[in-house]
Short mmCIF file of C-alpha atoms in Angstrom, two decimals:
data_model
loop_
_atom_site.label_atom_id
_atom_site.label_comp_id
_atom_site.label_asym_id
_atom_site.label_seq_id
_atom_site.Cartn_x
_atom_site.Cartn_y
_atom_site.Cartn_z
CA MET A 175 26.90 32.14 -34.40
CA LYS A 176 23.52 33.11 -35.61
CA LEU A 177 22.97 29.16 -36.91
CA ARG A 178 23.97 28.05 -33.56
CA LEU A 179 21.65 30.30 -31.84
CA ILE A 180 18.54 29.46 -33.89
CA PHE A 181 19.24 26.05 -33.30
CA PHE A 182 19.22 26.58 -29.62
CA LEU A 183 16.64 28.44 -29.59
CA VAL A 184 14.35 25.62 -31.91
CA LEU A 185 15.55 22.97 -29.03
CA THR A 186 14.32 25.02 -26.61
CA LEU A 187 11.04 25.28 -27.98
CA LEU A 188 10.54 21.61 -28.79
CA PHE A 189 11.37 20.30 -25.20
CA SER A 190 9.50 23.29 -23.47
CA SER A 191 6.40 22.49 -25.32
CA CYS A 192 6.30 18.94 -24.21
CA ASP A 193 4.07 17.97 -21.25
CA GLU A 194 3.89 14.64 -20.69
CA SER A 195 0.72 14.73 -18.64
CA VAL A 196 -1.44 15.80 -21.25
CA GLU A 197 -3.06 12.70 -22.69
CA ILE A 198 -4.47 12.75 -26.02
CA PRO A 199 -7.94 10.91 -26.10
CA LEU A 200 -7.39 7.73 -28.23
CA LEU A 201 -10.26 5.44 -30.07
CA ASN A 202 -10.81 2.40 -28.17
CA GLU A 203 -13.18 -0.06 -28.51
CA ALA A 204 -15.96 1.04 -25.95
CA LYS A 205 -16.04 4.10 -27.77
CA VAL A 206 -16.78 2.76 -31.15
CA ILE A 207 -19.19 0.12 -29.91
CA ASP A 208 -20.81 2.77 -27.97
CA ARG A 209 -20.89 5.04 -30.87
CA MET A 210 -22.45 1.96 -33.25
CA SER A 211 -25.34 1.21 -30.87
CA SER A 212 -26.78 4.44 -30.72
CA GLY A 213 -29.17 4.82 -33.60
CA SER A 214 -29.62 3.27 -36.97
CA TRP A 215 -26.76 3.09 -39.67
CA LYS A 216 -26.77 2.82 -43.62
CA VAL A 217 -23.79 1.99 -45.95
CA THR A 218 -22.32 5.04 -47.82
CA HIS A 219 -20.09 3.43 -49.47
CA PHE A 220 -18.81 0.47 -50.43
CA SER A 221 -15.77 -0.75 -52.95
CA TYR A 222 -14.88 -4.57 -53.40
CA GLN A 223 -11.97 -5.70 -55.39
CA ASN A 224 -11.73 -2.17 -57.04
CA THR A 225 -15.69 -2.45 -57.98
CA THR A 226 -18.00 0.15 -56.17
CA LYS A 227 -20.67 -1.79 -54.77
CA THR A 228 -22.74 0.63 -52.74
CA SER A 229 -26.15 0.60 -54.19
CA ASP A 230 -26.52 -3.13 -53.54
CA TYR A 231 -26.92 -1.87 -49.88
CA GLU A 232 -29.53 1.03 -50.96
CA GLY A 233 -32.35 0.94 -48.05
CA VAL A 234 -30.61 -1.46 -46.17
CA VAL A 235 -30.87 -0.40 -42.23
CA PHE A 236 -28.24 -1.73 -39.98
CA ASP A 237 -29.16 -1.60 -36.11
CA PHE A 238 -26.13 -2.47 -33.98
CA ASP A 239 -26.16 -3.45 -30.44
CA ALA A 240 -23.41 -4.62 -27.92
CA ILE A 241 -22.61 -7.87 -29.84
CA THR A 242 -25.43 -8.29 -32.67
CA VAL A 243 -26.41 -6.54 -35.78
CA SER A 244 -29.75 -6.93 -37.64
CA LEU A 245 -30.54 -5.87 -40.91
CA SER A 246 -34.12 -4.53 -42.12
CA ASN A 247 -35.24 -3.26 -45.69
CA THR A 248 -33.12 -6.10 -47.24
CA GLY A 249 -35.52 -7.19 -49.83
CA THR A 250 -35.18 -10.90 -48.43
CA THR A 251 -35.38 -12.63 -45.57
CA PRO A 252 -34.29 -10.92 -42.39
CA VAL A 253 -30.27 -10.99 -42.11
CA ALA A 254 -28.70 -10.72 -38.77
CA GLY A 255 -25.51 -11.38 -37.03
CA SER A 256 -22.59 -10.75 -34.64
CA TRP A 257 -20.17 -7.53 -34.75
CA GLY A 258 -17.41 -6.64 -32.14
CA VAL A 259 -14.18 -4.58 -32.21
CA ILE A 260 -11.15 -5.67 -31.27
CA ASP A 261 -7.62 -4.03 -30.72
CA GLU A 262 -5.00 -5.59 -32.55
CA GLY A 263 -2.40 -3.02 -31.92
CA PHE A 264 0.33 -2.30 -29.50
CA GLU A 265 0.28 -0.56 -25.98
CA GLY A 266 -0.23 3.11 -26.93
CA ASN A 267 -0.61 2.58 -30.61
CA PRO A 268 -4.14 1.05 -30.88
CA GLU A 269 -5.04 -0.62 -34.27
CA LEU A 270 -9.10 -1.35 -33.97
CA VAL A 271 -10.40 -3.82 -36.15
CA LEU A 272 -14.07 -4.12 -36.54
CA ASN A 273 -15.77 -7.79 -37.22
CA LEU A 274 -18.69 -8.33 -38.93
CA ALA A 275 -19.92 -11.61 -39.20
CA LEU A 276 -23.71 -11.76 -41.16
CA THR A 277 -26.02 -14.95 -41.40
CA SER A 278 -26.56 -14.42 -45.10
CA VAL A 279 -25.40 -16.20 -48.19
CA GLU A 280 -25.98 -13.42 -50.12
CA PRO A 281 -22.83 -12.14 -51.72
CA ARG A 282 -23.48 -9.00 -50.87
CA PHE A 283 -23.96 -9.52 -47.30
CA THR A 284 -20.79 -12.07 -47.52
CA ASN A 285 -18.59 -9.82 -48.91
CA ILE A 286 -18.86 -7.26 -46.19
CA SER A 287 -18.61 -9.99 -43.50
CA ASP A 288 -15.09 -9.92 -42.66
CA ASP A 289 -12.41 -8.15 -40.34
CA TRP A 290 -12.20 -4.43 -41.36
CA TYR A 291 -9.83 -2.11 -40.00
CA ILE A 292 -11.05 1.30 -38.57
CA VAL A 293 -9.81 4.01 -40.53
CA GLU A 294 -12.00 6.88 -38.78
CA SER A 295 -14.81 6.67 -36.14
CA THR A 296 -17.00 9.52 -35.32
CA PRO A 297 -20.38 9.58 -33.59
CA THR A 298 -21.93 9.95 -37.05
CA LYS A 299 -19.73 7.88 -39.74
CA LEU A 300 -17.45 4.54 -39.44
CA ARG A 301 -14.94 4.09 -42.21
CA LEU A 302 -13.39 0.89 -42.73
CA LYS A 303 -10.77 -0.69 -45.01
CA ASP A 304 -9.84 -4.42 -45.56
CA GLU A 305 -6.65 -5.64 -47.59
CA ASN A 306 -7.35 -8.53 -49.65
CA PHE A 307 -4.12 -10.57 -49.83
CA VAL A 308 -5.15 -13.04 -52.48
CA THR A 309 -6.25 -9.99 -55.31
CA GLY A 310 -3.82 -7.53 -53.95
CA THR A 311 -6.60 -4.91 -53.75
CA ILE A 312 -8.21 -3.04 -50.86
CA ASP A 313 -11.72 -3.07 -49.91
CA TYR A 314 -13.72 -0.24 -48.30
CA LEU A 315 -16.86 0.08 -46.31
CA THR A 316 -18.23 3.43 -44.91
CA PHE A 317 -21.32 3.31 -42.71
CA GLN A 318 -23.52 6.54 -41.55
CA LYS A 319 -25.70 7.38 -38.89
CA LEU A 320 -29.23 7.78 -40.25
#
């Protein structure tokens, strides 16, 4: 009898606490673009094929606008490119992807020119990951706002 009563109470609590009118704000493409377009950014972590390569981006500053990105302090010729955010998920279940395409042929810039899944986006941090199906490794890239 007690077990039935506890079960009934748990079900009552579960269903009474569900309110479909309350929506949890989701991360969307516009929010990521808005965050990245305000201010300058630096790479604070980059691992490529299980090797940490963060130091390759020491001092490099990334400036994003709505569709282009420019890099300064590269130590070489200026680097530019394009970027964008798309939702590859299903309705109600976003899976945001950042596409980064830089013009440089230097390996340190071609290695980050890719489609990256957004793991975390805050006003000051963007964490990305990319699974490399050829090597079986997962690459990680993190930008931090300056």
